[in-house]
Amino acid sequence: MKGLVCILLLETFVFAVQQKVDGGLSENEISHQHSSEDRRQNPPQTDSVRSETSTDSQQNCQLFFPDIHAALRELTATVTEQKANIRALKTQLKEQQTFILEELNKKNEDRQIAFSAALMQSGGGYIGPFTTDITLTYRNVFTNIGNAYNPITGIFTAPLKGAYMFRISLYGHGSQSTSSTVSITKNGERVVVAHGQQPGSVVNSSNAVVLLLEVGDVVYVSLWSGRWIFDDQNNHSTFSGYLLFPL
Ligand SMILES: *[C@@H]1O[C@H](CO)[C@@H](O)[C@H](O)[C@H]1NC(C)=O
Ligand SMILES: *[C@@H]1O[C@H](CO)[C@@H](O)[C@H](O)[C@H]1NC(C)=O
């Protein structure tokens, strides 16, 4: 029952505010309007009773809604605060996204490993034969993304653990007694060979292998002792490698 009175009072208040907003009336005018209406509807002798009831109701109302203005102010403050919080969160989120993207890009850059090179930078001819195995230096570099291949030493060094693909090819011509034999070599161990015997006019061979490498493992091409390899400006003899995927 008290609650109902409160709601009625509240409605009156909202109505008054609406009137004020709609009609541009001052608070005095509103209260004046109400009191004249009151007088018309209620005989003057009941006025004191009415006002007592009204004061009583207002007190009761204050139990339910201690101060509507204070409550609204508090609500507004809360909303403003929440808005600021959301803005701060958005900024934080954006910063985190940027950070993650940068890290991913860095990771992707680390994973970009690919090289390809031919034996001769200029001129042409045979390399070998020698009395021991030698490491071939492929000096005509086509690509060396990630710089894991060193064209001075001919050695590829794995910058991260992963599965790598390597490929070699060789070529020779003319009637020669010397064979062409090279190996893809990992940490001093021969892995696969490309070989050609050359009493015929042309020799060519190739091979490829996928290797699981640890960081720092080295891969290069060995020319076997007593064998040779030919190349010229046509880039017949090549060594290529790339990271398939990190592990
Ligand atoms: C590769 O070598 C084989 C065997 O000697 C020969 O038949 C073929 O023509 C050669 N290919 C090229 C592209 O020289
Ligand atoms: C061999 O490589 C060099 C340097 O990249 C290039 O100028 C030349 O055209 C290549 N030769 C052939 C036949 O592709």
XYZ file of C-alpha atoms and ligand atoms in Angstrom:
275
model
C 0.000 0.000 0.000
C 2.771 2.431 0.928
C 4.620 1.374 -2.189
C 1.563 2.166 -4.297
C 1.376 5.665 -2.834
C 5.021 6.078 -3.607
C 4.566 5.020 -7.235
C 1.653 7.461 -7.551
C 3.803 10.262 -6.143
C 6.607 9.305 -8.459
C 4.261 9.383 -11.439
C 3.118 12.838 -10.370
C 6.735 13.872 -10.203
C 7.519 12.459 -13.677
C 4.363 14.107 -15.019
C 5.428 17.430 -13.537
C 8.890 17.111 -15.009
C 7.391 16.228 -18.385
C 5.116 19.233 -18.230
C 8.051 21.387 -17.339
C 10.046 20.046 -20.237
C 7.132 20.150 -22.705
C 5.593 23.437 -21.726
C 8.636 25.223 -20.375
C 6.840 25.893 -17.108
C 8.697 26.853 -13.952
C 8.471 24.753 -10.796
C 6.438 27.510 -9.115
C 3.884 27.467 -11.907
C 3.574 23.692 -11.610
C 3.005 23.775 -7.875
C 0.595 26.662 -8.311
C -1.333 24.706 -10.951
C -1.483 21.685 -8.684
C -2.636 23.640 -5.641
C -5.420 25.403 -7.581
C -6.533 22.061 -8.989
C -6.421 20.650 -5.467
C -8.593 23.432 -4.194
C -11.118 22.900 -6.930
C -11.251 19.148 -6.357
C -11.028 19.228 -2.549
C -12.891 21.472 -0.156
C -10.536 23.798 1.816
C -11.330 22.153 5.195
C -9.750 18.858 4.137
C -6.545 20.611 3.066
C -4.710 20.085 6.343
C -5.623 16.380 6.386
C -4.474 16.061 2.817
C -1.178 17.733 3.440
C -0.589 15.481 6.457
C -1.288 12.426 4.323
C 0.977 13.798 1.623
C 3.861 14.424 4.087
C 3.355 10.981 5.496
C 3.430 9.458 2.009
C 6.552 11.407 1.096
C 8.273 10.080 4.190
C 7.172 6.576 3.331
C 8.346 7.115 -0.200
C 11.708 8.180 1.038
C 11.999 4.753 2.634
C 11.630 3.214 -0.802
C 13.412 5.881 -2.846
C 15.600 7.808 -0.375
C 16.422 10.525 -2.877
C 15.545 10.078 -6.512
C 17.908 12.909 -7.562
C 20.811 11.441 -5.624
C 20.011 8.014 -7.076
C 19.970 9.442 -10.601
C 23.215 11.322 -9.994
C 24.786 8.124 -8.707
C 23.480 6.201 -11.719
C 24.838 8.821 -14.104
C 28.212 8.696 -12.350
C 28.234 4.890 -12.605
C 27.377 4.988 -16.321
C 30.098 7.580 -16.941
C 32.575 5.454 -15.014
C 31.579 2.335 -16.969
C 31.969 4.215 -20.236
C 35.492 5.191 -19.204
C 36.168 1.565 -18.231
C 34.990 0.333 -21.623
C 37.180 2.909 -23.359
C 40.183 1.783 -21.302
C 39.431 -1.885 -22.075
C 39.141 -1.118 -25.783
C 42.531 0.599 -25.734
C 44.027 -2.339 -23.832
C 42.529 -4.816 -26.297
C 43.904 -2.883 -29.245
C 47.375 -2.794 -27.667
C 47.247 -6.534 -27.033
C 46.124 -7.226 -30.600
C 48.989 -5.140 -31.961
C 51.444 -6.962 -29.686
C 50.179 -10.408 -30.759
C 50.309 -9.449 -34.441
C 53.864 -8.159 -34.066
C 54.923 -11.371 -32.290
C 53.292 -13.496 -35.009
C 55.024 -11.481 -37.707
C 58.350 -11.905 -35.915
C 57.735 -15.659 -35.665
C 56.803 -15.823 -39.356
C 59.926 -13.878 -40.283
C 62.009 -16.386 -38.296
C 60.387 -19.154 -40.309
C 61.248 -17.667 -43.679
C 64.244 -19.766 -44.667
C 64.983 -20.579 -48.304
C 68.045 -20.460 -50.484
C 69.120 -21.493 -53.936
C 72.524 -21.158 -55.597
C 74.490 -22.369 -58.616
C 78.152 -23.307 -58.509
C 79.832 -20.649 -60.671
C 79.620 -16.921 -60.163
C 81.541 -16.296 -63.402
C 83.220 -18.336 -66.136
C 82.807 -22.079 -66.360
C 84.647 -25.370 -66.129
C 85.352 -28.249 -63.797
C 86.005 -28.218 -60.088
C 88.200 -31.195 -59.046
C 89.340 -33.840 -58.902
C 90.990 -33.584 -55.489
C 92.569 -36.237 -53.285
C 90.027 -35.684 -50.490
C 86.360 -34.781 -50.265
C 85.803 -31.040 -50.417
C 82.859 -28.820 -49.546
C 81.516 -27.126 -52.662
C 80.831 -23.405 -52.468
C 77.840 -22.470 -54.572
C 78.588 -18.810 -55.209
C 75.923 -17.766 -57.709
C 73.199 -17.090 -55.132
C 69.649 -16.752 -56.485
C 67.923 -16.429 -53.121
C 69.069 -16.547 -49.535
C 66.070 -15.615 -47.403
C 67.009 -15.813 -43.735
C 70.744 -15.955 -44.615
C 71.077 -19.496 -43.309
C 73.234 -20.400 -46.308
C 76.797 -19.037 -46.373
C 78.067 -18.661 -49.973
C 81.686 -18.217 -48.766
C 81.823 -21.590 -46.986
C 78.993 -23.356 -48.875
C 77.483 -24.379 -45.531
C 73.814 -24.156 -44.536
C 73.250 -23.823 -40.782
C 69.768 -24.568 -39.391
C 68.534 -21.512 -37.449
C 65.664 -23.505 -35.892
C 64.555 -27.077 -35.398
C 62.439 -28.346 -38.243
C 61.965 -30.368 -41.396
C 64.058 -29.047 -44.264
C 64.122 -29.948 -47.943
C 67.438 -30.002 -49.847
C 68.096 -30.568 -53.491
C 71.206 -30.912 -55.655
C 71.751 -31.260 -59.370
C 74.885 -31.755 -61.469
C 75.741 -31.765 -65.095
C 78.750 -32.531 -67.255
C 79.652 -32.984 -70.920
C 82.444 -34.303 -73.129
C 84.045 -37.761 -73.140
C 85.847 -37.911 -69.834
C 87.048 -40.763 -67.673
C 86.374 -38.916 -64.432
C 82.942 -39.339 -62.809
C 80.888 -36.574 -61.268
C 79.776 -37.442 -57.760
C 78.430 -35.154 -55.042
C 76.596 -35.791 -51.788
C 74.266 -33.807 -49.609
C 76.125 -34.020 -46.311
C 74.732 -33.436 -42.828
C 77.154 -32.806 -39.947
C 79.918 -34.681 -41.802
C 77.763 -37.668 -42.827
C 76.818 -38.298 -46.459
C 73.054 -38.482 -46.850
C 72.189 -38.753 -50.563
C 74.276 -38.769 -53.734
C 74.032 -37.418 -57.273
C 76.328 -39.303 -59.629
C 77.162 -39.466 -63.309
C 79.727 -41.548 -65.239
C 80.977 -39.794 -68.249
C 82.166 -41.809 -71.204
C 78.984 -40.552 -72.896
C 78.535 -37.023 -74.145
C 76.307 -35.686 -71.355
C 75.933 -36.462 -67.712
C 73.316 -35.122 -65.376
C 71.986 -36.241 -62.074
C 69.975 -34.886 -59.205
C 68.738 -35.900 -55.830
C 66.754 -34.469 -52.933
C 66.133 -35.241 -49.304
C 63.996 -34.043 -46.416
C 66.031 -33.780 -43.210
C 65.054 -33.239 -39.608
C 67.517 -30.671 -38.317
C 68.241 -29.366 -34.855
C 69.357 -25.769 -34.338
C 72.970 -25.470 -35.501
C 73.018 -28.627 -37.628
C 74.982 -28.042 -40.824
C 74.209 -29.234 -44.337
C 76.444 -28.818 -47.381
C 77.429 -30.531 -50.612
C 80.579 -32.646 -50.703
C 82.474 -33.384 -53.895
C 83.875 -36.886 -53.512
C 87.647 -37.328 -53.743
C 88.812 -38.196 -57.257
C 85.588 -36.805 -58.799
C 84.732 -33.533 -60.420
C 81.756 -31.348 -61.186
C 81.107 -29.005 -64.070
C 79.253 -25.750 -64.307
C 79.101 -22.615 -66.425
C 76.891 -19.573 -66.931
C 73.914 -21.872 -67.598
C 73.707 -22.763 -63.865
C 73.528 -26.541 -64.333
C 74.871 -27.485 -60.924
C 72.759 -26.178 -58.084
C 72.170 -26.559 -54.356
C 68.832 -25.463 -52.852
C 67.135 -25.821 -49.514
C 64.245 -24.515 -47.509
C 62.390 -24.996 -44.273
C 59.249 -27.062 -44.794
C 57.973 -26.470 -41.245
C 59.432 -25.918 -37.773
C 59.141 -28.656 -35.145
C 70.938 -36.208 -68.836
O 71.735 -37.383 -68.940
C 71.137 -38.428 -69.706
C 72.029 -39.639 -69.617
O 73.354 -39.324 -69.928
C 70.972 -37.947 -71.169
O 70.295 -38.923 -71.910
C 70.108 -36.670 -71.153
O 70.057 -36.123 -72.453
C 70.705 -35.638 -70.210
N 69.817 -34.491 -70.100
C 70.214 -33.244 -70.303
C 69.164 -32.164 -70.094
O 71.319 -32.930 -70.616
C 72.633 -18.071 -64.394
O 72.585 -17.163 -63.301
C 72.965 -15.833 -63.636
C 72.991 -15.012 -62.388
O 71.777 -15.121 -61.724
C 72.014 -15.268 -64.668
O 72.411 -13.979 -65.051
C 72.017 -16.187 -65.901
O 71.055 -15.732 -66.814
C 71.708 -17.599 -65.488
N 71.832 -18.462 -66.667
C 70.821 -19.146 -67.174
C 71.092 -19.937 -68.426
O 69.723 -19.179 -66.663
